[in-house]
Amino acid sequence: MTLRISVIGTGYLGVTHAACMASLGFTVIGIDINAEKIAQLSAGILPFYEPGLEELLNSELAEGRLSFSSDISSAADCDVHFICVGTPQVKDGLAADVSYVDTSIRTLAAVAKSGSLIVGKSTVPVGTAERLRNDILKINQEIDLAWNPEFLRESFAIEDTLHPNRIVVGVANDRAEAILKAVYAENLAEGTPWIRADLPTSELVKVAANSFLATKISFINAMAEVCEAAGGDVTVLAEAIGYDPRIGHKFLGAGIGFGGGCLPKDLRGFMARSKELGADRALDFLREIDAINLRARVRVIELVRRDLSDDLVGKRIAILGASFKPESDDVRDSPALDIAAQIQAAGAIVSIYDPKAIESARRSFPALSYAGSIKECLTDADLVLHLTEWKEFQSIDPREYISIVRNPIMIDGRNKLDRDLWQKAGWTFRALGRSAKN
Ligand code: UDX
C-alpha cells in the first residue's frame, strides 16, 4: 500500500518536502492556515524562488499526487504527517518561538487517525518533542511522534531533500522507525547513512550542525580581521588550511558573514535553550561567533567610509546583491540588506540590484532604492559594493562599467571577484581580509 503523507506548513521546507515526497510516488497533501498561499500553490505558483521547485510542484500537481488544503481535517486519512511549520526567533529574546509547532501538532492529533505517525521536521529547542509526544498520547494513545530534522540548504533544496547526506530519526520505538524506513526506502537503497537517535539527540543534531557551520564561517572571518591587521590575505590562508582534510575548504569563505532564516536564529535559540538547561557555559563561545558575524557587516562599512573620506552624506553607493545567498530570493537577516540600510541611514544614496530578490527586498525594506539592471545600479556610483555572490556578478566585465561610475572603487564583500581583472581594468579594488598591498 502506498503511504499517504501530509505536510503541515507550506513554507520553504514544507513545499519542498511535499513536492519531493510526491515525486517519490507518495500521495501528498500540503496543509497551511494561510488560504491565500494554498490557493497559489494549488494553481502551481511558488511564492518564493528555488531552482527547479516550481517545475516540480507543477509536474506533481499534474500527476495528481500532490494537493493542498487549508483544512487540517483533510489530513485525517494520512499515515504519516510531517510538521514543517516555522520556529522564528521570539520578538523579545533569543529563544525560538515554538507556538506554531505546538498548535499544529495538537490540532492534528485531534483529527489524525489511529496508527498514524506525526514527524517533526521543524527546528525546535531540545525537549520539545518529548513534551509534545506526551501531549499527543493524552489525546490519542494510538498516535506516535518522531523527530526527523531537516538539513536542506536553500538553492539546493530539491537535491538535499531527495539525496540527503544523512537521515536522522528520533524515535521512541521500533514501529516509528519502521514507518520512517518505508518513507525513506529509496534513500536507504542508495546507501544514505541512517542514524536512529532518541528524541532529544535528534533535536540537538540540527542545532549542533548549524552552530558548527556558523563557527566555521566566523572562524575564517576572525582570521580575516587578523589578516587585515597584519597585512595578510585571508583567501590564501583559507586555501592553505583547507587542504588539511580535517579542516576542508567548505564554509571557509570569508566576507560579510552568514544570514538567512536558519543559522543566526538557530545559534541564538541554542544558546537560550542551553541557559534554561543550566548548560550556558558550554555555549558561551556561540555569543562570540554571533558577534564576529555581525562585526563583518560593520567592517565592510568601515572600508566604505575609508574610501569616501568618512563622509557618506549624498554619496551614491551601488550594491550588487540583496538576498542572503545566491540562487535564492530569501532576504531574511540578509547581511547585504542590513549593510545597505546602515549605509543609507548614514546619509548615502543606495541603489541595489539583485537578479531575483528585488521584490522580496522591497517588501522588507521599502525605503531602500532598487535598480532594474547592473548598469542602472552602477550609473554615477561613487563606490560599488559586491554583497551577494551571484554568478552574474562574477562574469561582469569591469572595463564595460568603468565609464558609467563616478569613482571606480569596488569593495568585494564576498571575496569572489577576480581582483587582478578589476585592477587591470583601472578599478581600486578592496576586499575583507585582504590588505590593500596584497
Ligand atoms: C543552512 C544549513 O547549511 C542547512 O543545512 C540548514 O538546513 C539550514 O541552514 P542555508 O540557510 O540555506 O542553510 O544557507 P547556507 O548555504 O548554509 O549559508 C548560510 C550563510 O552563510 C549564507 O549567508 C552564506 O552566504 C554564508 N556563508 C556560507 C559564508 O559567509 N561563508 C561560507 O563559506 C559559506
Tab-separated table of C-alpha atoms and ligand atoms in Angstrom:
chain	number	residue	atom	x	y	z
A	1	MET	CA	0.000	0.000	0.000
A	2	THR	CA	1.314	3.457	-0.904
A	3	LEU	CA	1.686	5.681	2.126
A	4	ARG	CA	-0.438	8.788	2.279
A	5	ILE	CA	1.511	11.731	3.566
A	6	SER	CA	0.531	15.144	4.865
A	7	VAL	CA	2.880	18.068	5.195
A	8	ILE	CA	1.772	20.699	7.713
A	9	GLY	CA	3.179	24.150	6.943
A	10	THR	CA	3.877	25.091	3.337
A	11	GLY	CA	6.806	27.453	3.707
A	12	TYR	CA	10.185	26.797	2.182
A	13	LEU	CA	10.742	23.481	3.893
A	14	GLY	CA	7.140	22.255	3.616
A	15	VAL	CA	6.612	22.897	-0.092
A	16	THR	CA	9.950	21.328	-0.954
A	17	HIS	CA	9.260	18.292	1.203
A	18	ALA	CA	5.717	17.877	-0.131
A	19	ALA	CA	6.757	18.109	-3.797
A	20	CYS	CA	9.740	15.780	-3.290
A	21	MET	CA	7.674	13.178	-1.414
A	22	ALA	CA	5.097	13.277	-4.234
A	23	SER	CA	7.880	12.794	-6.785
A	24	LEU	CA	8.782	9.575	-4.963
A	25	GLY	CA	5.259	8.278	-5.689
A	26	PHE	CA	3.514	9.043	-2.396
A	27	THR	CA	0.112	10.717	-2.291
A	28	VAL	CA	0.772	14.012	-0.539
A	29	ILE	CA	-1.413	16.787	0.837
A	30	GLY	CA	0.129	20.081	1.927
A	31	ILE	CA	-1.741	21.958	4.672
A	32	ASP	CA	-1.393	25.582	5.705
A	33	ILE	CA	-3.585	28.014	7.637
A	34	ASN	CA	-2.788	30.689	5.036
A	35	ALA	CA	-5.590	30.182	2.492
A	36	GLU	CA	-4.024	32.611	0.017
A	37	LYS	CA	-0.823	30.587	-0.055
A	38	ILE	CA	-2.812	27.381	-0.510
A	39	ALA	CA	-4.664	28.917	-3.479
A	40	GLN	CA	-1.354	29.950	-5.068
A	41	LEU	CA	0.261	26.556	-4.552
A	42	SER	CA	-2.836	24.758	-5.864
A	43	ALA	CA	-2.513	26.896	-9.003
A	44	GLY	CA	1.141	25.882	-9.347
A	45	ILE	CA	2.557	29.238	-8.254
A	46	LEU	CA	5.539	29.096	-5.917
A	47	PRO	CA	5.557	32.126	-3.577
A	48	PHE	CA	9.396	32.204	-3.462
A	49	TYR	CA	12.303	31.354	-5.740
A	50	GLU	CA	14.057	27.997	-5.517
A	51	PRO	CA	15.754	26.477	-8.568
A	52	GLY	CA	13.598	23.721	-10.130
A	53	LEU	CA	10.903	23.750	-7.455
A	54	GLU	CA	8.110	25.454	-9.375
A	55	GLU	CA	8.578	22.928	-12.191
A	56	LEU	CA	8.448	20.028	-9.721
A	57	LEU	CA	5.376	21.497	-8.000
A	58	ASN	CA	3.560	21.723	-11.321
A	59	SER	CA	4.508	18.269	-12.524
A	60	GLU	CA	3.346	16.683	-9.245
A	61	LEU	CA	0.081	18.661	-9.293
A	62	ALA	CA	-0.480	17.482	-12.872
A	63	GLU	CA	0.258	13.869	-11.922
A	64	GLY	CA	-2.428	14.188	-9.235
A	65	ARG	CA	-0.136	13.002	-6.448
A	66	LEU	CA	0.066	16.418	-4.778
A	67	SER	CA	-2.715	18.655	-3.479
A	68	PHE	CA	-3.090	21.457	-0.960
A	69	SER	CA	-5.729	22.455	1.584
A	70	SER	CA	-6.189	24.964	4.382
A	71	ASP	CA	-8.361	22.496	6.304
A	72	ILE	CA	-6.331	20.270	8.609
A	73	SER	CA	-9.050	17.622	8.694
A	74	SER	CA	-8.118	16.905	5.036
A	75	ALA	CA	-5.025	15.247	6.535
A	76	ALA	CA	-7.077	12.911	8.740
A	77	ASP	CA	-6.632	9.912	6.446
A	78	CYS	CA	-2.859	10.179	6.113
A	79	ASP	CA	-0.464	7.595	7.530
A	80	VAL	CA	2.447	9.976	8.104
A	81	HIS	CA	2.300	13.701	8.905
A	82	PHE	CA	5.380	15.895	8.537
A	83	ILE	CA	5.410	19.072	10.634
A	84	CYS	CA	7.222	21.794	8.692
A	85	VAL	CA	5.956	24.987	10.332
A	86	GLY	CA	8.331	27.824	11.228
A	87	THR	CA	10.052	28.423	14.555
A	88	PRO	CA	11.139	32.077	14.297
A	89	GLN	CA	13.162	33.910	16.927
A	90	VAL	CA	10.863	35.394	19.596
A	91	LYS	CA	10.492	39.179	19.406
A	92	ASP	CA	11.725	39.844	22.952
A	93	GLY	CA	14.656	37.433	23.272
A	94	LEU	CA	16.956	34.867	21.703
A	95	ALA	CA	14.730	31.787	22.025
A	96	ALA	CA	12.824	30.056	19.228
A	97	ASP	CA	9.048	30.515	19.164
A	98	VAL	CA	7.528	27.017	19.083
A	99	SER	CA	3.893	28.116	19.226
A	100	TYR	CA	3.201	27.128	15.584
A	101	VAL	CA	4.645	23.662	16.204
A	102	ASP	CA	2.624	23.254	19.402
A	103	THR	CA	-0.639	24.384	17.829
A	104	SER	CA	-0.297	22.405	14.614
A	105	ILE	CA	0.610	19.166	16.403
A	106	ARG	CA	-2.214	19.463	18.948
A	107	THR	CA	-4.763	20.311	16.252
A	108	LEU	CA	-3.533	17.488	14.075
A	109	ALA	CA	-3.584	14.931	16.892
A	110	ALA	CA	-7.286	15.654	17.388
A	111	VAL	CA	-8.136	14.683	13.791
A	112	ALA	CA	-5.416	12.195	12.789
A	113	LYS	CA	-6.348	8.542	12.510
A	114	SER	CA	-5.148	5.943	15.000
A	115	GLY	CA	-1.927	4.262	13.962
A	116	SER	CA	-0.583	7.343	12.180
A	117	LEU	CA	2.817	8.842	12.861
A	118	ILE	CA	3.482	12.568	13.314
A	119	VAL	CA	7.032	13.501	12.332
A	120	GLY	CA	8.518	16.824	13.361
A	121	LYS	CA	10.909	18.429	10.894
A	122	SER	CA	10.919	21.977	12.258
A	123	THR	CA	13.993	23.049	14.230
A	124	VAL	CA	12.946	23.133	17.891
A	125	PRO	CA	14.548	23.611	21.318
A	126	VAL	CA	15.673	20.287	22.759
A	127	GLY	CA	12.910	18.760	24.893
A	128	THR	CA	10.047	19.944	22.673
A	129	ALA	CA	9.491	16.557	21.012
A	130	GLU	CA	9.262	14.637	24.289
A	131	ARG	CA	6.841	17.208	25.727
A	132	LEU	CA	4.643	17.088	22.615
A	133	ARG	CA	4.739	13.297	22.458
A	134	ASN	CA	3.273	13.204	25.965
A	135	ASP	CA	0.587	15.695	24.930
A	136	ILE	CA	-0.350	13.601	21.888
A	137	LEU	CA	-0.598	10.403	23.896
A	138	LYS	CA	-3.129	12.153	26.147
A	139	ILE	CA	-5.246	12.959	23.079
A	140	ASN	CA	-4.920	9.581	21.317
A	141	GLN	CA	-2.725	6.732	22.617
A	142	GLU	CA	-2.602	5.250	19.115
A	143	ILE	CA	-0.752	8.195	17.567
A	144	ASP	CA	3.025	8.447	17.865
A	145	LEU	CA	5.516	11.275	17.405
A	146	ALA	CA	9.014	11.088	15.912
A	147	TRP	CA	11.534	13.804	15.007
A	148	ASN	CA	13.376	13.909	11.700
A	149	PRO	CA	15.496	17.072	11.395
A	150	GLU	CA	15.948	18.672	8.008
A	151	PHE	CA	19.332	19.830	6.731
A	152	LEU	CA	18.360	21.258	3.359
A	153	ARG	CA	20.186	24.287	2.039
A	154	GLU	CA	18.200	26.923	0.192
A	155	SER	CA	19.115	26.935	-3.511
A	156	PHE	CA	19.868	23.176	-3.272
A	157	ALA	CA	16.550	22.293	-1.644
A	158	ILE	CA	15.415	19.546	-4.056
A	159	GLU	CA	18.786	17.822	-4.242
A	160	ASP	CA	19.208	17.950	-0.451
A	161	THR	CA	15.695	16.561	0.126
A	162	LEU	CA	15.873	13.752	-2.398
A	163	HIS	CA	19.516	12.874	-1.718
A	164	PRO	CA	20.391	13.984	1.824
A	165	ASN	CA	23.881	13.192	3.124
A	166	ARG	CA	22.315	11.531	6.185
A	167	ILE	CA	18.888	10.791	7.631
A	168	VAL	CA	18.449	11.281	11.353
A	169	VAL	CA	15.358	9.883	13.039
A	170	GLY	CA	14.499	10.482	16.663
A	171	VAL	CA	12.109	7.722	17.671
A	172	ALA	CA	10.700	6.238	20.846
A	173	ASN	CA	10.166	2.732	19.444
A	174	ASP	CA	10.806	0.324	16.537
A	175	ARG	CA	7.415	0.882	14.935
A	176	ALA	CA	8.070	4.594	14.347
A	177	GLU	CA	11.467	3.752	12.849
A	178	ALA	CA	9.894	1.141	10.545
A	179	ILE	CA	7.389	3.692	9.188
A	180	LEU	CA	10.168	6.176	8.509
A	181	LYS	CA	12.202	3.462	6.802
A	182	ALA	CA	9.248	2.931	4.458
A	183	VAL	CA	9.142	6.666	3.685
A	184	TYR	CA	12.878	6.820	3.020
A	185	ALA	CA	13.204	3.407	1.334
A	186	GLU	CA	14.825	4.892	-1.792
A	187	ASN	CA	17.476	6.669	0.239
A	188	LEU	CA	18.204	3.535	2.234
A	189	ALA	CA	18.625	1.639	-1.054
A	190	GLU	CA	21.083	4.361	-2.170
A	191	GLY	CA	23.119	3.751	0.991
A	192	THR	CA	22.347	7.075	2.712
A	193	PRO	CA	23.602	6.861	6.315
A	194	TRP	CA	20.687	6.223	8.675
A	195	ILE	CA	21.010	7.404	12.255
A	196	ARG	CA	18.484	6.303	14.840
A	197	ALA	CA	18.540	8.508	17.886
A	198	ASP	CA	16.407	9.297	20.892
A	199	LEU	CA	14.147	12.339	20.629
A	200	PRO	CA	16.426	14.872	22.389
A	201	THR	CA	19.517	13.840	20.418
A	202	SER	CA	17.669	14.185	17.118
A	203	GLU	CA	16.646	17.737	18.052
A	204	LEU	CA	20.200	18.578	19.108
A	205	VAL	CA	21.777	17.252	15.884
A	206	LYS	CA	20.209	20.055	13.889
A	207	VAL	CA	21.266	22.971	16.085
A	208	ALA	CA	24.700	21.423	16.627
A	209	ALA	CA	25.238	21.139	12.844
A	210	ASN	CA	24.169	24.725	12.201
A	211	SER	CA	26.264	26.001	15.114
A	212	PHE	CA	29.291	24.194	13.723
A	213	LEU	CA	28.773	25.693	10.257
A	214	ALA	CA	28.354	29.164	11.768
A	215	THR	CA	31.511	28.625	13.819
A	216	LYS	CA	33.494	27.741	10.707
A	217	ILE	CA	32.364	30.916	8.933
A	218	SER	CA	33.066	33.120	11.944
A	219	PHE	CA	36.445	31.461	12.447
A	220	ILE	CA	37.550	32.480	8.971
A	221	ASN	CA	36.076	35.955	9.432
A	222	ALA	CA	38.088	36.300	12.655
A	223	MET	CA	41.163	35.298	10.633
A	224	ALA	CA	40.168	37.973	8.111
A	225	GLU	CA	40.311	40.591	10.865
A	226	VAL	CA	43.796	39.429	11.868
A	227	CYS	CA	44.919	39.358	8.217
A	228	GLU	CA	43.779	42.953	7.777
A	229	ALA	CA	45.720	43.994	10.873
A	230	ALA	CA	48.831	42.038	9.913
A	231	GLY	CA	48.888	42.727	6.178
A	232	GLY	CA	47.926	39.158	5.227
A	233	ASP	CA	45.428	37.671	2.786
A	234	VAL	CA	42.611	35.562	4.222
A	235	THR	CA	41.763	33.949	0.875
A	236	VAL	CA	45.269	32.480	0.635
A	237	LEU	CA	45.146	31.474	4.302
A	238	ALA	CA	41.791	29.695	3.803
A	239	GLU	CA	43.063	27.872	0.751
A	240	ALA	CA	46.147	26.734	2.606
A	241	ILE	CA	44.448	25.466	5.771
A	242	GLY	CA	41.600	23.887	3.793
A	243	TYR	CA	43.897	21.351	2.149
A	244	ASP	CA	44.133	19.632	5.511
A	245	PRO	CA	41.283	17.125	5.126
A	246	ARG	CA	40.456	17.519	8.815
A	247	ILE	CA	39.657	21.173	8.084
A	248	GLY	CA	38.392	21.161	4.462
A	249	HIS	CA	37.695	24.121	2.176
A	250	LYS	CA	33.938	24.330	2.598
A	251	PHE	CA	32.447	27.138	4.690
A	252	LEU	CA	35.773	28.952	4.828
A	253	GLY	CA	34.561	31.759	2.590
A	254	ALA	CA	35.484	34.997	4.387
A	255	GLY	CA	33.316	38.043	3.823
A	256	ILE	CA	30.261	39.736	5.277
A	257	GLY	CA	29.201	36.533	7.021
A	258	PHE	CA	26.117	34.425	7.419
A	259	GLY	CA	22.457	35.367	7.392
A	260	GLY	CA	19.225	33.702	6.347
A	261	GLY	CA	16.357	32.121	8.204
A	262	CYS	CA	18.374	29.396	9.939
A	263	LEU	CA	21.959	29.941	11.041
A	264	PRO	CA	21.525	33.172	13.083
A	265	LYS	CA	18.236	32.082	14.657
A	266	ASP	CA	19.360	28.529	15.439
A	267	LEU	CA	22.552	29.731	17.076
A	268	ARG	CA	20.598	32.072	19.328
A	269	GLY	CA	17.870	29.572	20.084
A	270	PHE	CA	20.516	27.023	21.052
A	271	MET	CA	22.148	29.473	23.487
A	272	ALA	CA	18.784	30.358	25.033
A	273	ARG	CA	17.822	26.714	25.499
A	274	SER	CA	21.182	25.710	26.967
A	275	LYS	CA	20.787	28.503	29.515
A	276	GLU	CA	17.400	27.117	30.548
A	277	LEU	CA	19.074	23.730	30.943
A	278	GLY	CA	21.873	25.189	33.085
A	279	ALA	CA	24.488	24.438	30.412
A	280	ASP	CA	25.006	28.015	29.214
A	281	ARG	CA	28.784	27.969	29.868
A	282	ALA	CA	29.118	25.243	27.222
A	283	LEU	CA	27.778	27.550	24.540
A	284	ASP	CA	29.322	30.844	25.662
A	285	PHE	CA	31.536	30.727	22.581
A	286	LEU	CA	28.481	30.973	20.302
A	287	ARG	CA	27.974	34.515	21.592
A	288	GLU	CA	31.373	35.349	20.123
A	289	ILE	CA	30.519	33.541	16.873
A	290	ASP	CA	27.425	35.743	16.568
A	291	ALA	CA	29.421	38.876	17.423
A	292	ILE	CA	32.184	38.149	14.863
A	293	ASN	CA	29.490	37.590	12.258
A	294	LEU	CA	27.751	40.895	12.937
A	295	ARG	CA	31.115	42.692	13.084
A	296	ALA	CA	31.827	41.662	9.484
A	297	ARG	CA	28.910	43.884	8.422
A	298	VAL	CA	30.389	46.807	10.357
A	299	ARG	CA	33.871	46.189	8.914
A	300	VAL	CA	32.663	46.475	5.345
A	301	ILE	CA	31.012	49.796	6.179
A	302	GLU	CA	34.331	50.960	7.673
A	303	LEU	CA	36.010	50.132	4.346
A	304	VAL	CA	33.387	52.215	2.552
A	305	ARG	CA	33.970	55.141	4.921
A	306	ARG	CA	37.736	54.934	4.466
A	307	ASP	CA	37.400	55.233	0.709
A	308	LEU	CA	34.925	58.082	0.905
A	309	SER	CA	36.835	60.233	3.418
A	310	ASP	CA	34.486	59.181	6.215
A	311	ASP	CA	31.631	61.156	4.687
A	312	LEU	CA	28.729	59.178	3.260
A	313	VAL	CA	26.236	62.047	3.035
A	314	GLY	CA	24.959	62.323	-0.525
A	315	LYS	CA	27.369	59.661	-1.843
A	316	ARG	CA	25.915	57.213	-4.342
A	317	ILE	CA	26.631	53.614	-3.336
A	318	ALA	CA	25.809	50.821	-5.784
A	319	ILE	CA	25.065	47.500	-4.102
A	320	LEU	CA	25.232	44.235	-6.009
A	321	GLY	CA	23.143	41.628	-4.188
A	322	ALA	CA	20.187	41.657	-1.784
A	323	SER	CA	19.456	38.013	-0.932
A	324	PHE	CA	21.310	36.323	1.943
A	325	LYS	CA	22.940	33.938	-0.531
A	326	PRO	CA	22.942	33.444	-4.319
A	327	GLU	CA	20.240	31.459	-6.168
A	328	SER	CA	17.664	32.492	-3.583
A	329	ASP	CA	15.252	35.405	-3.160
A	330	ASP	CA	15.268	34.980	0.627
A	331	VAL	CA	16.204	38.219	2.368
A	332	ARG	CA	15.680	37.092	5.965
A	333	ASP	CA	18.551	38.534	8.013
A	334	SER	CA	20.379	39.292	4.784
A	335	PRO	CA	23.804	40.816	5.510
A	336	ALA	CA	23.579	42.672	2.171
A	337	LEU	CA	20.353	44.493	3.066
A	338	ASP	CA	21.461	45.155	6.629
A	339	ILE	CA	24.580	46.869	5.252
A	340	ALA	CA	22.517	48.747	2.646
A	341	ALA	CA	20.156	50.048	5.346
A	342	GLN	CA	23.036	51.156	7.600
A	343	ILE	CA	24.745	52.958	4.722
A	344	GLN	CA	21.532	54.716	3.786
A	345	ALA	CA	20.953	55.705	7.411
A	346	ALA	CA	24.412	57.328	7.333
A	347	GLY	CA	23.231	59.635	4.549
A	348	ALA	CA	24.284	57.777	1.387
A	349	ILE	CA	22.024	57.229	-1.622
A	350	VAL	CA	21.947	53.485	-2.250
A	351	SER	CA	20.942	51.644	-5.375
A	352	ILE	CA	20.519	47.874	-5.066
A	353	TYR	CA	20.434	45.297	-7.830
A	354	ASP	CA	19.752	41.577	-7.383
A	355	PRO	CA	18.837	39.061	-10.095
A	356	LYS	CA	15.931	37.532	-8.115
A	357	ALA	CA	15.418	39.211	-4.752
A	358	ILE	CA	14.318	42.761	-5.612
A	359	GLU	CA	10.650	42.044	-4.914
A	360	SER	CA	11.221	40.344	-1.570
A	361	ALA	CA	13.788	43.011	-0.626
A	362	ARG	CA	11.327	45.784	-1.465
A	363	ARG	CA	8.717	44.151	0.776
A	364	SER	CA	11.099	44.015	3.749
A	365	PHE	CA	12.980	47.281	3.086
A	366	PRO	CA	10.589	49.552	1.173
A	367	ALA	CA	12.640	52.648	1.974
A	368	LEU	CA	15.714	51.431	0.048
A	369	SER	CA	16.133	52.149	-3.695
A	370	TYR	CA	16.357	49.376	-6.228
A	371	ALA	CA	17.676	49.205	-9.787
A	372	GLY	CA	16.457	47.056	-12.671
A	373	SER	CA	19.887	46.172	-14.045
A	374	ILE	CA	23.574	46.174	-13.164
A	375	LYS	CA	24.040	49.166	-15.458
A	376	GLU	CA	21.292	51.197	-13.804
A	377	CYS	CA	22.667	50.265	-10.375
A	378	LEU	CA	26.236	51.347	-11.196
A	379	THR	CA	25.427	54.576	-13.035
A	380	ASP	CA	27.140	57.564	-11.327
A	381	ALA	CA	28.208	55.408	-8.351
A	382	ASP	CA	30.849	56.815	-6.018
A	383	LEU	CA	31.577	53.266	-4.862
A	384	VAL	CA	30.345	49.755	-5.676
A	385	LEU	CA	29.771	47.006	-3.083
A	386	HIS	CA	29.561	43.326	-4.036
A	387	LEU	CA	27.496	41.725	-1.247
A	388	THR	CA	25.862	38.532	-2.622
A	389	GLU	CA	27.951	36.276	-4.825
A	390	TRP	CA	25.597	35.654	-7.770
A	391	LYS	CA	27.410	34.140	-10.787
A	392	GLU	CA	26.108	37.073	-12.847
A	393	PHE	CA	28.340	39.425	-10.837
A	394	GLN	CA	31.406	37.253	-11.235
A	395	SER	CA	31.089	37.460	-15.010
A	396	ILE	CA	30.876	41.282	-15.069
A	397	ASP	CA	33.500	42.798	-17.361
A	398	PRO	CA	34.840	45.685	-15.237
A	399	ARG	CA	36.020	47.539	-18.382
A	400	GLU	CA	32.417	47.797	-19.511
A	401	TYR	CA	31.288	49.782	-16.473
A	402	ILE	CA	34.281	51.967	-15.629
A	403	SER	CA	32.974	54.861	-17.705
A	404	ILE	CA	29.499	54.904	-16.113
A	405	VAL	CA	30.586	55.113	-12.455
A	406	ARG	CA	31.759	58.364	-10.932
A	407	ASN	CA	34.587	56.677	-8.991
A	408	PRO	CA	35.820	53.212	-9.982
A	409	ILE	CA	36.008	51.704	-6.476
A	410	MET	CA	34.873	48.117	-5.924
A	411	ILE	CA	34.647	46.552	-2.465
A	412	ASP	CA	34.174	42.794	-2.634
A	413	GLY	CA	32.282	41.705	0.478
A	414	ARG	CA	32.305	38.055	-0.577
A	415	ASN	CA	35.860	37.530	-1.852
A	416	LYS	CA	34.527	36.087	-5.071
A	417	LEU	CA	35.571	38.647	-7.713
A	418	ASP	CA	38.810	38.423	-9.689
A	419	ARG	CA	40.907	41.179	-8.169
A	420	ASP	CA	43.521	41.228	-10.952
A	421	LEU	CA	40.844	41.648	-13.574
A	422	TRP	CA	39.269	44.615	-11.777
A	423	GLN	CA	42.598	46.243	-11.003
A	424	LYS	CA	43.849	45.843	-14.578
A	425	ALA	CA	40.649	47.494	-15.776
A	426	GLY	CA	41.570	50.525	-13.673
A	427	TRP	CA	39.416	49.989	-10.577
A	428	THR	CA	40.500	50.486	-6.982
A	429	PHE	CA	39.723	47.078	-5.513
A	430	ARG	CA	39.283	46.241	-1.841
A	431	ALA	CA	38.071	43.147	-0.050
A	432	LEU	CA	37.528	41.991	3.521
A	433	GLY	CA	40.553	40.207	4.952
A	434	ARG	CA	42.933	41.259	2.194
A	435	SER	CA	45.115	44.239	2.915
A	436	ALA	CA	45.496	46.763	0.091
A	437	LYS	CA	49.090	45.776	-0.665
A	438	ASN	CA	48.265	42.116	-1.286
B	1	UDX	C1	21.770	26.385	6.409
B	1	UDX	C2	22.423	24.998	6.543
B	1	UDX	O1	23.520	24.911	5.628
B	1	UDX	C3	21.396	23.906	6.281
B	1	UDX	O2	21.980	22.626	6.467
B	1	UDX	C4	20.221	24.085	7.238
B	1	UDX	O3	19.216	23.122	6.983
B	1	UDX	C5	19.629	25.481	7.092
B	1	UDX	O4	20.647	26.462	7.294
B	1	UDX	P1	21.047	27.918	4.357
B	1	UDX	O5	20.460	28.858	5.359
B	1	UDX	O6	20.317	27.603	3.098
B	1	UDX	O7	21.360	26.515	5.043
B	1	UDX	O8	22.439	28.580	3.927
B	1	UDX	P2	23.968	28.156	3.844
B	1	UDX	O9	24.292	27.722	2.476
B	1	UDX	O10	24.351	27.282	4.953
B	1	UDX	O11	24.627	29.591	4.050
B	1	UDX	C6	24.354	30.346	5.239
B	1	UDX	C7	25.004	31.690	5.192
B	1	UDX	O12	26.403	31.564	5.372
B	1	UDX	C8	24.806	32.486	3.899
B	1	UDX	O13	24.504	33.822	4.244
B	1	UDX	C9	26.143	32.389	3.211
B	1	UDX	O14	26.402	33.490	2.393
B	1	UDX	C10	27.093	32.339	4.400
B	1	UDX	N1	28.384	31.681	4.118
B	1	UDX	C11	28.409	30.375	3.742
B	1	UDX	C12	29.575	32.401	4.273
B	1	UDX	O15	29.565	33.585	4.637
B	1	UDX	N2	30.765	31.766	4.012
B	1	UDX	C13	30.822	30.462	3.625
B	1	UDX	O16	31.930	29.972	3.415
B	1	UDX	C14	29.608	29.756	3.477
